[in-house]
mmCIF file of C-alpha atoms in Angstrom:
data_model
loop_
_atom_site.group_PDB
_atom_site.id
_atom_site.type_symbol
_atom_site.label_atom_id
_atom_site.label_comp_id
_atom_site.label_asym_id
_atom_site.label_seq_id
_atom_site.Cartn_x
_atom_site.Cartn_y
_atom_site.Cartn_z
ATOM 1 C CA UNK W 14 11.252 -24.915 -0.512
ATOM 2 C CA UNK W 15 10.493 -22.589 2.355
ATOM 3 C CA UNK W 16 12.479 -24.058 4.802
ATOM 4 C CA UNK W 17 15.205 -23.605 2.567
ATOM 5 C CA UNK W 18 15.063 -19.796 2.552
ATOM 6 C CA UNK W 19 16.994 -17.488 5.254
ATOM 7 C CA UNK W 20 14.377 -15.451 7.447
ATOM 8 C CA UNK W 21 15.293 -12.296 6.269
ATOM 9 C CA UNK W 22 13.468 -13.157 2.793
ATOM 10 C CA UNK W 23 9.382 -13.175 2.888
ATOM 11 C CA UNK W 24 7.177 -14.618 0.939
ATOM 12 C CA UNK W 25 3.414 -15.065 1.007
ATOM 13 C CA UNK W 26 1.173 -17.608 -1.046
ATOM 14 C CA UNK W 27 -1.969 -16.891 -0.912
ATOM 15 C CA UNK W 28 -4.663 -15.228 -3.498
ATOM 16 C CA UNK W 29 -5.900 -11.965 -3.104
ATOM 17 C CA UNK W 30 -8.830 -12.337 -5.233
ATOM 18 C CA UNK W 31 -10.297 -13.778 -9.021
ATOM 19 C CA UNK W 32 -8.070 -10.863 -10.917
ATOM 20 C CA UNK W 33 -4.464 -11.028 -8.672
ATOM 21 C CA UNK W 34 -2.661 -13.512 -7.352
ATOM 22 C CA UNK W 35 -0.068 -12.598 -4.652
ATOM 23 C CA UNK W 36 3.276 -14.827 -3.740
ATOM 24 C CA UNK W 37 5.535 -13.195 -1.204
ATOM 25 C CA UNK W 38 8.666 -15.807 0.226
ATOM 26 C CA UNK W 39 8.326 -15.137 3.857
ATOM 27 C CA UNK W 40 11.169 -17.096 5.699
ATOM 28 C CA UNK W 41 9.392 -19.900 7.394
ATOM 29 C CA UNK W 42 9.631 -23.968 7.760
ATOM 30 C CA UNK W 43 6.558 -24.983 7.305
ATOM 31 C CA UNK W 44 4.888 -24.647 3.562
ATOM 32 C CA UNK W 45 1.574 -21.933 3.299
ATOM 33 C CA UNK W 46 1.818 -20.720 6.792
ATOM 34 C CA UNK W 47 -0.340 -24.386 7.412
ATOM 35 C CA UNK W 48 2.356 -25.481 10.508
ATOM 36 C CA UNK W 49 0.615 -23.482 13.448
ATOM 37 C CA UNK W 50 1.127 -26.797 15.827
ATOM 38 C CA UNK W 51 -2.141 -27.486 18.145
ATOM 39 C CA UNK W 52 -2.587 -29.106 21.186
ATOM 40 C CA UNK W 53 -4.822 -31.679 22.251
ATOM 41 C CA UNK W 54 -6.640 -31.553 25.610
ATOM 42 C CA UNK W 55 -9.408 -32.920 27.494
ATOM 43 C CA UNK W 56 -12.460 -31.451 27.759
ATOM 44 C CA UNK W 57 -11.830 -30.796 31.445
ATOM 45 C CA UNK W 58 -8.353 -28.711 30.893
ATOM 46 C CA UNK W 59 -8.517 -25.128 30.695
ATOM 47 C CA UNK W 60 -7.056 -23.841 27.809
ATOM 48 C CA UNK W 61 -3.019 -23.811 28.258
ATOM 49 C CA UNK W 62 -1.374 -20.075 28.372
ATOM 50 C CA UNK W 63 0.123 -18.945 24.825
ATOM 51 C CA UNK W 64 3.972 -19.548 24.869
ATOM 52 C CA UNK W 65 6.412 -17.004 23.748
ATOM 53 C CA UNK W 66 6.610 -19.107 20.145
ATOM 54 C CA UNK W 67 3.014 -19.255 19.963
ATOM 55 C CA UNK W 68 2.696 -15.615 20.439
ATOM 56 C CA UNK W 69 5.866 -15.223 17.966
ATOM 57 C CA UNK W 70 3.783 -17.507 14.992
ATOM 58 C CA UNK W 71 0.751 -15.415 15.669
ATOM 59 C CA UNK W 72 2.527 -11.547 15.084
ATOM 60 C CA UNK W 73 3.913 -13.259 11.974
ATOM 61 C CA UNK W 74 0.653 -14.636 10.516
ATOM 62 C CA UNK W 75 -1.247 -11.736 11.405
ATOM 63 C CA UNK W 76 1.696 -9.525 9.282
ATOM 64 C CA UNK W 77 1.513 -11.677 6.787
ATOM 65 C CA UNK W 78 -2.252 -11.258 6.523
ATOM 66 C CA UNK W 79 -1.927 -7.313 6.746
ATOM 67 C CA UNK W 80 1.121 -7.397 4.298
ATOM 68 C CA UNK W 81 -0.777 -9.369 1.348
ATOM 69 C CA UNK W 82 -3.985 -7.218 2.090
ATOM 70 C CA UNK W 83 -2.153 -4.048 1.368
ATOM 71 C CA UNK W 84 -0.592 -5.055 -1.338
ATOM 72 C CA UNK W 85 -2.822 -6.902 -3.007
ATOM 73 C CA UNK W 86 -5.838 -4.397 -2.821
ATOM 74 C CA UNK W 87 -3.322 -1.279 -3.708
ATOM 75 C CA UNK W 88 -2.523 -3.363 -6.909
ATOM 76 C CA UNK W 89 -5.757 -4.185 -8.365
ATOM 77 C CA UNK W 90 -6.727 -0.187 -7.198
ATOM 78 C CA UNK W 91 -4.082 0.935 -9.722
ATOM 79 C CA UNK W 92 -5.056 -1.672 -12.595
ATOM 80 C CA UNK W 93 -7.513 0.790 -14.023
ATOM 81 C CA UNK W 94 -5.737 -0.082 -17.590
ATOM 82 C CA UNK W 95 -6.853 -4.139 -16.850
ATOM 83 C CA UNK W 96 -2.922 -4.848 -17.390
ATOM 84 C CA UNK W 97 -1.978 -8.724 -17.204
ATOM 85 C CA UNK W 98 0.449 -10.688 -16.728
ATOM 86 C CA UNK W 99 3.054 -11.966 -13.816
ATOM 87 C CA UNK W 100 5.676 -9.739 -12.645
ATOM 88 C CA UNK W 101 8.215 -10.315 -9.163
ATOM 89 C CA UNK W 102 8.001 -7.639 -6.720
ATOM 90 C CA UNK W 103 10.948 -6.900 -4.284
ATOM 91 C CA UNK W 104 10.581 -5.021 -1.522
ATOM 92 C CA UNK W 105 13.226 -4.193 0.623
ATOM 93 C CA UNK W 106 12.709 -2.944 4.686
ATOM 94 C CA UNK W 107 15.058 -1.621 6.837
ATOM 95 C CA UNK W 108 14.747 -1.823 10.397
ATOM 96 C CA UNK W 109 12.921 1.408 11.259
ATOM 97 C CA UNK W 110 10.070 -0.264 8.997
ATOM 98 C CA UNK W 111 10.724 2.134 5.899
ATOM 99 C CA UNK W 112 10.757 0.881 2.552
ATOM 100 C CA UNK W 113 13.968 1.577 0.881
ATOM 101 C CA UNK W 114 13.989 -0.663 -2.721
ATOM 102 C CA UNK W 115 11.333 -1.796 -4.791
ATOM 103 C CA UNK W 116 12.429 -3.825 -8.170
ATOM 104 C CA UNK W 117 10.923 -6.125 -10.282
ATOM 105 C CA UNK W 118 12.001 -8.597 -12.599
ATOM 106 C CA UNK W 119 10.310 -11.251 -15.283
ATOM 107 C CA UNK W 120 8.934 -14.565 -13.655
ATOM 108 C CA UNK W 121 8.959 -17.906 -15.653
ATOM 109 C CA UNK W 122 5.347 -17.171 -16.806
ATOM 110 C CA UNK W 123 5.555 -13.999 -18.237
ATOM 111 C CA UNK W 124 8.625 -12.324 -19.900
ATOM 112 C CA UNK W 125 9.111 -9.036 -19.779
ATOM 113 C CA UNK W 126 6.608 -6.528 -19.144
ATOM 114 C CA UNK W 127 7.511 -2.927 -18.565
ATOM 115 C CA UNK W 128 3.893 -1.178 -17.913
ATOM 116 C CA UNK W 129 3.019 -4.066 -15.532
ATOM 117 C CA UNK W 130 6.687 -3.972 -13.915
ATOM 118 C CA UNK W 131 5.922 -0.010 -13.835
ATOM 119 C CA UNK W 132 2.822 -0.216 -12.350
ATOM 120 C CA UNK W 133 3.940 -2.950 -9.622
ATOM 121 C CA UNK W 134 6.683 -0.769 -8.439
ATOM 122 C CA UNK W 135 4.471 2.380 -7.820
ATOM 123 C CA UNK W 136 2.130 0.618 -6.294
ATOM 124 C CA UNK W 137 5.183 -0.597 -3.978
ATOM 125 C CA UNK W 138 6.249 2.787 -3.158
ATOM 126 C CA UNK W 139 3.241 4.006 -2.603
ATOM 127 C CA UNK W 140 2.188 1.473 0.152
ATOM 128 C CA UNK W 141 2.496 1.490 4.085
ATOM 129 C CA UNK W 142 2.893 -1.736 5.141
ATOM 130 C CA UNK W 143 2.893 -3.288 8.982
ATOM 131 C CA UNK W 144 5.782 -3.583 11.111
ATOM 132 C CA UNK W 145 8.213 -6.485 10.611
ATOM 133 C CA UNK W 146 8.387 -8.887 13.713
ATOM 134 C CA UNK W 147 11.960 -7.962 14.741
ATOM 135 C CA UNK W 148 12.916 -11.961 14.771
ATOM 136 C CA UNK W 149 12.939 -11.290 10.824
ATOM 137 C CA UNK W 150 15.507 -9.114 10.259
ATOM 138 C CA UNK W 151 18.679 -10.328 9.165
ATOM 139 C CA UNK W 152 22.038 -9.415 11.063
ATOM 140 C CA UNK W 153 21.815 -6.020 9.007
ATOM 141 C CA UNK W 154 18.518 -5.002 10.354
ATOM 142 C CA UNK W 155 16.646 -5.714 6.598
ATOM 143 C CA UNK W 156 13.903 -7.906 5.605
ATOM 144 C CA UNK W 157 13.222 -8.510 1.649
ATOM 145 C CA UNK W 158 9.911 -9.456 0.890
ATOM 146 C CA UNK W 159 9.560 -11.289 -2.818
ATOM 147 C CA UNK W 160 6.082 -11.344 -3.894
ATOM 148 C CA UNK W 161 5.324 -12.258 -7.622
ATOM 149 C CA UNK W 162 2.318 -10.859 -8.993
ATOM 150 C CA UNK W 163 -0.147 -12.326 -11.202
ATOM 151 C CA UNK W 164 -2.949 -9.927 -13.105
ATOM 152 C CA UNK W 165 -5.885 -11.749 -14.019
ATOM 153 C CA UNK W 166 -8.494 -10.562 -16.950
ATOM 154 C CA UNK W 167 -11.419 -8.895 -16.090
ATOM 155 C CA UNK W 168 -14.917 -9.300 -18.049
ATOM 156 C CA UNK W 169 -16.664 -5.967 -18.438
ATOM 157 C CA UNK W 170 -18.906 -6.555 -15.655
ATOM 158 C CA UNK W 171 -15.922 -6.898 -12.884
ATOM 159 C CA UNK W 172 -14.028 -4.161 -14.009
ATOM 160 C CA UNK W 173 -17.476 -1.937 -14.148
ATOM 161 C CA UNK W 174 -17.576 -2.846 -10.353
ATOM 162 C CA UNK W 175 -14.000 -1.571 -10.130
ATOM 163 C CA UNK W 176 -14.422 2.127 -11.121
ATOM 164 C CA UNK W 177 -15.034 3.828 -7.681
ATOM 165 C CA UNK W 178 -11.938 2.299 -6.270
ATOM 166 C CA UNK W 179 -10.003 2.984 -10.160
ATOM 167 C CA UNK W 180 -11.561 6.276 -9.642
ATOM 168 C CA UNK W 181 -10.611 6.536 -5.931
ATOM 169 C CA UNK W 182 -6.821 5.845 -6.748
ATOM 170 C CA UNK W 183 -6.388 7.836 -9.811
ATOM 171 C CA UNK W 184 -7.789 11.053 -7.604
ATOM 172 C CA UNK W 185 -5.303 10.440 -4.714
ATOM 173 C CA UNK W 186 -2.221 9.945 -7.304
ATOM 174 C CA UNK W 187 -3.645 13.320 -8.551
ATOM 175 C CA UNK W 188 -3.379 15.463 -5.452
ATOM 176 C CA UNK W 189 -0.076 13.158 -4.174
ATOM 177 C CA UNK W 190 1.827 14.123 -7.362
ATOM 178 C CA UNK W 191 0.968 17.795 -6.901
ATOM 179 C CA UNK W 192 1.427 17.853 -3.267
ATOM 180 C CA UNK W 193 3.310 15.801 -1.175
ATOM 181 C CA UNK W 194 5.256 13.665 -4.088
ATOM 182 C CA UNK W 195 7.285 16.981 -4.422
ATOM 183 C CA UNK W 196 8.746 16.972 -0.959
ATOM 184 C CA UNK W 197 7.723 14.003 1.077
ATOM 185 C CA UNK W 198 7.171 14.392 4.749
ATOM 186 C CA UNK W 199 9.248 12.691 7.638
ATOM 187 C CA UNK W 200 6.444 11.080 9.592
ATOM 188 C CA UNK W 201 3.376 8.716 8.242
ATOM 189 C CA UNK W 202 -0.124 9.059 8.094
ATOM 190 C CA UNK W 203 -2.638 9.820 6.337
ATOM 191 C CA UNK W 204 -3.948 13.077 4.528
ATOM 192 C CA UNK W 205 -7.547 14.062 3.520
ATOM 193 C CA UNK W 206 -8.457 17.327 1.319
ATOM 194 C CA UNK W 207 -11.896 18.551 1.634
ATOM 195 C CA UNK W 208 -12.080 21.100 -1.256
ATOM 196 C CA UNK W 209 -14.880 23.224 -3.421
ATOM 197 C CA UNK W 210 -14.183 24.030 -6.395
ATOM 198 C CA UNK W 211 -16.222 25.762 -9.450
ATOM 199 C CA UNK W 212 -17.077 24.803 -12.960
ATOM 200 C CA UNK W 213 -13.799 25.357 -14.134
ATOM 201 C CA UNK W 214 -12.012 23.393 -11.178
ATOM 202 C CA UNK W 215 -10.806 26.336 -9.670
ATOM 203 C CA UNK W 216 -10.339 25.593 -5.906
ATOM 204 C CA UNK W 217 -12.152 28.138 -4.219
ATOM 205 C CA UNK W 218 -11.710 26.564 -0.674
ATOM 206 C CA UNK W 219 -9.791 23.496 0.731
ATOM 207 C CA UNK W 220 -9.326 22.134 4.383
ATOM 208 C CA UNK W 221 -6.451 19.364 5.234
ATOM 209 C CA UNK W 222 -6.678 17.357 7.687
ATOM 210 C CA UNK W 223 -3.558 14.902 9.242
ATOM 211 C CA UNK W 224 -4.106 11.816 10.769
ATOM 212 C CA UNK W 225 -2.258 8.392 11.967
ATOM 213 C CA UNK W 226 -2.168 5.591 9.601
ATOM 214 C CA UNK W 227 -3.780 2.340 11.191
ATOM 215 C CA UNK W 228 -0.237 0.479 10.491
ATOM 216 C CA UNK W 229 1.773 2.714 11.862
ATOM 217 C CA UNK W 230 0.833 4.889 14.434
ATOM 218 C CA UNK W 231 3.662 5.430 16.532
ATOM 219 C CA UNK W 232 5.404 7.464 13.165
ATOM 220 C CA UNK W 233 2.949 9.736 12.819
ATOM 221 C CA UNK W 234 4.002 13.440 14.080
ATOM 222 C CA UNK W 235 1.580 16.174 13.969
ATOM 223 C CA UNK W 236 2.930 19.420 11.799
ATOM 224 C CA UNK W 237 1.372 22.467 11.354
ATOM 225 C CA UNK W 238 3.518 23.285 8.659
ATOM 226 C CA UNK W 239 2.729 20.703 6.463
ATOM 227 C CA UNK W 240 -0.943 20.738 6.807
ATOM 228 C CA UNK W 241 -0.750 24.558 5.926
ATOM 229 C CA UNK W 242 1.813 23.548 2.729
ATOM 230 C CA UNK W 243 -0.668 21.488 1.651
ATOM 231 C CA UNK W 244 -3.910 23.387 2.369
ATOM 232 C CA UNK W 245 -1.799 26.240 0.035
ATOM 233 C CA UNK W 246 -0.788 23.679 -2.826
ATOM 234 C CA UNK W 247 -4.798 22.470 -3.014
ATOM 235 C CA UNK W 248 -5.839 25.907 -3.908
ATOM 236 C CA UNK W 249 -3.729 26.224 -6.709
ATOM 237 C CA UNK W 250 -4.429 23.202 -8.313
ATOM 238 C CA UNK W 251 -6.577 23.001 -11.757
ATOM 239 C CA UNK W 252 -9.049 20.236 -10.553
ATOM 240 C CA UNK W 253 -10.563 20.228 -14.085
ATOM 241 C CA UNK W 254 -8.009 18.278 -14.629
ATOM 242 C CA UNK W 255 -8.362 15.473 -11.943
ATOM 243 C CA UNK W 256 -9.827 12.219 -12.861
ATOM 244 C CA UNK W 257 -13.610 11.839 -12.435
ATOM 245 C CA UNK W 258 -14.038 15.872 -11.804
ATOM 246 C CA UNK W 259 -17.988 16.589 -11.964
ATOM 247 C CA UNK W 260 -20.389 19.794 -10.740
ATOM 248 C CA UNK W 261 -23.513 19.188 -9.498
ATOM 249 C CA UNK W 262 -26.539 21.042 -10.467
ATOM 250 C CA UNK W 263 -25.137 24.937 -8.861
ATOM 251 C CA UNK W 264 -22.054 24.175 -10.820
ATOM 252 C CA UNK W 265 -20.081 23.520 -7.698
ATOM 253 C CA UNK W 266 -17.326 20.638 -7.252
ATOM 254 C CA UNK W 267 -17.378 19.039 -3.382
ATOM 255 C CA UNK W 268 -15.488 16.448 -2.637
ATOM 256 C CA UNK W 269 -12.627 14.740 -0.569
ATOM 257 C CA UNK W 270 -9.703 12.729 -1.631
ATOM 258 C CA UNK W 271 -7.760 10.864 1.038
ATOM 259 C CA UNK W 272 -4.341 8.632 0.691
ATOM 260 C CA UNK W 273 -1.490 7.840 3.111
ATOM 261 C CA UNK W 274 1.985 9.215 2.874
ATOM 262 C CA UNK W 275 5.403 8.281 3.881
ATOM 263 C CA UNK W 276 9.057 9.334 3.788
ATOM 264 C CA UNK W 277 9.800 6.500 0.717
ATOM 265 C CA UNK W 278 6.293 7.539 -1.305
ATOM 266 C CA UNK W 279 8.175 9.257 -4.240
ATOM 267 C CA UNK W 280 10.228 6.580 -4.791
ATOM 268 C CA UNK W 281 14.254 6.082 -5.076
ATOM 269 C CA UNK W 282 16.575 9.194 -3.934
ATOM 270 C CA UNK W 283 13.583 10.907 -2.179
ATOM 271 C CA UNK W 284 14.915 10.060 1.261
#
């Protein structure tokens, strides 16, 4: 039961589409976030002010929105293999909103599955998700989210309809583990390469470009440094190499690959 779990442990229920299912336990009383309470008035009576509760149940409904969005979407981008099955997900917070442990383990449906357990926990690390209403934290400051995952079969037509965003993520994994993976940055955003590149995938020229992340704004900090690291690192890189690399009729390669970063994006010990 819900109401039986302390608020520092989320969880969502809610699908995220035909191919994934998305659980998360999200410390609350009432069963499927359906306990919003409403207030009957007459036609006559103007519309009572929100109280602090009310505005408290809203910032948590909206983060649980946000939360299951991210995750959900970032999961079926990384599925390009059509793996399926049910794996847990637990994500740990800390109070500065930075992801600090993500583990899985075997649900009742599904035993053991390391590729899908693998791919879940990447697709954790990887991920910026909203800020934690503060009235979720336990006494430590933490939050754990526990979301089970369930990967649903694809006929040939869906996952034909999934390649740009397959494509899309195997791209930004590209440039992230070449780039940024190797020494992640303090701050969050978001970083786009514009490159061109020959036949051969030679970079020939390549322009990076910072910006906030619509989560979390506030942690974003501007660095020249970086931006020129990485405008460096792009021009080295073989892009023959890089998933879905094509010339066009000149034999010339233009193209942009965006993703967002964080301090926790290369996973355990990188912070």
């Amino acid at each position: 039961m819900l109401s039986t779990l302390p608020v520092s442990r989320l969880s969502l229920i809610r699908p995220i589409s035909p191919w994934l299912r998305l659980t998360a336990i999200l410390g609350v009383a009432c069963a499927l976030l359906a306990c919003q309470s409403r207030q009957v008035t007459s036609p006559a009576a103007a519309p009572a002010a929100p109280s602090p509760e009310d505005i408290k149940k809203q910032q948590f409904h909206t983060f649980v929105a946000r939360f299951q969005s991210i995750l959900g979407n970032r999961a079926l981008e990384a599925n390009s293999e059509g793996l399926t099955g049910e794996v847990r997900l637990r994500i740990k917070i800390n109070r500065i909103n930075q992801v600090f442990s993500c583990e899985t383990q075997a649900t009742g449906l599904a035993t053991a599955n390391a590729p899908l357990a693998d791919l879940s926990k990447k697709v954790c690390w990887s991920a910026v998700f909203p800020v934690v209403p503060a009235d979720r934290l336990d006494k430590d400051g933490n939050v754990e989210v526990v979301a089970p995952l369930i990967y649903m079969p694809m006929n040939d037509i869906q996952r034909l309809s999934m390649q740009p965003l397959y494509q899309h993520y195997a791209q930004s994994r590209y440039f992230a583990d070449r780039t940024l993976l190797k020494a992640p940055p303090d701050s969050i955003g978001v970083v786009t390469f514009e490159y061109l590149a020959n036949r051969q995938g030679k970079v020939e020229a390549c322009v990076v470009n910072l910006q906030r992340h619509r989560e979390r704004p506030e942690a974003f900090t501007y660095d020249n440094v970086l931006q020129s690291r990485l405008a460096e690192q792009c021009k080295h890189l073989d892009l023959a190499q890089m998933p879905g690399f094509s010339v066009d009729e000149t034999g010339v390669s233009r193209g942009a690959v965006a993703f967002e970063y964080s301090p926790w994006m290369a996973g355990p010990g990188s912070r």
